[in-house]
Coordinates of C-alpha atoms in Angstrom, one line a residue:
M1012 CA 6.7 -6.2 -17.9
A1013 CA 7.5 -2.7 -19.2
N1014 CA 4.3 -1.1 -18.0
E1015 CA 4.6 -2.0 -14.3
F1016 CA 4.0 0.8 -11.8
P1017 CA 7.2 2.1 -10.2
L1018 CA 7.9 1.2 -6.6
H1019 CA 7.6 4.6 -4.9
T1020 CA 9.2 5.7 -1.6
I1021 CA 7.7 8.5 0.5
E1022 CA 10.2 10.8 -1.1
T1023 CA 9.3 9.9 -4.7
A1024 CA 5.5 9.5 -4.3
P1025 CA 3.2 12.3 -5.5
D1026 CA 2.6 14.9 -2.8
E1027 CA -1.1 14.0 -2.5
V1028 CA -0.4 10.4 -1.4
R1029 CA 2.7 10.9 0.8
P1030 CA 0.6 11.2 4.0
A1031 CA -0.9 7.7 3.2
L1032 CA 2.5 6.2 2.8
E1033 CA 3.7 7.9 6.0
A1034 CA 0.7 6.6 7.9
A1035 CA 1.5 3.0 6.7
L1036 CA 5.1 3.4 7.8
A1037 CA 4.1 4.7 11.2
S1038 CA 1.4 2.0 11.7
I1039 CA 3.3 -1.1 10.6
G1040 CA 6.9 0.0 10.3
F1041 CA 7.3 -0.2 6.5
V1042 CA 5.5 0.8 3.3
P1043 CA 3.9 -2.3 1.7
T1044 CA 4.8 -3.0 -1.9
M1045 CA 1.2 -2.7 -3.0
L1046 CA 0.9 0.8 -1.5
A1047 CA 4.2 1.9 -2.9
K1048 CA 3.0 0.9 -6.4
F1049 CA -0.5 2.3 -5.9
A1050 CA 1.2 5.7 -5.2
E1051 CA 1.8 6.1 -8.9
A1052 CA -2.0 6.5 -9.4
P1053 CA -3.2 8.6 -6.5
A1054 CA -6.9 7.8 -7.2
L1055 CA -6.1 4.1 -6.9
L1056 CA -4.4 4.5 -3.6
Q1057 CA -7.3 6.7 -2.3
A1058 CA -9.9 4.1 -3.4
Y1059 CA -7.9 1.4 -1.7
Q1060 CA -7.9 3.5 1.5
A1061 CA -11.6 3.9 1.3
A1062 CA -12.2 0.2 0.9
S1063 CA -9.6 -1.1 3.4
P1064 CA -11.8 -0.9 6.5
M1065 CA -13.9 -3.6 4.8
F1066 CA -10.8 -5.7 4.5
D1067 CA -10.4 -5.6 8.3
K1068 CA -13.8 -7.4 8.6
T1069 CA -12.6 -10.5 6.8
S1070 CA -11.7 -13.7 8.5
L1071 CA -8.0 -13.3 7.6
T1072 CA -5.6 -13.0 10.5
P1073 CA -3.4 -9.9 10.8
T1074 CA -0.5 -11.9 9.4
E1075 CA -2.5 -13.2 6.5
R1076 CA -3.6 -9.6 5.7
L1077 CA 0.0 -8.4 5.6
V1078 CA 0.9 -11.2 3.2
V1079 CA -2.0 -10.2 0.9
V1080 CA -1.3 -6.5 1.1
D1081 CA 2.5 -6.8 0.6
D1082 CA 2.4 -9.4 -2.1
G1083 CA 4.5 -11.7 0.0
K1084 CA 7.5 -9.4 0.0
L1085 CA 7.9 -8.6 3.7
P1086 CA 11.0 -6.6 4.7

């Protein structure tokens, strides 16, 4: 698909979302694919961050949450 969001790294992400990617790296040891793609649209990444505490209240296990967040592409 030609319109896919690029897969950003901390170095290529817009300045305003780099701290979010750095926090993910520090917290779980890698930047999930979803966050790396959301970095292309800073407002999207910021909205996800605002809603993610609700995600922690689901019945999913930590491993299941990682699979959902990383689209199944664990390192």
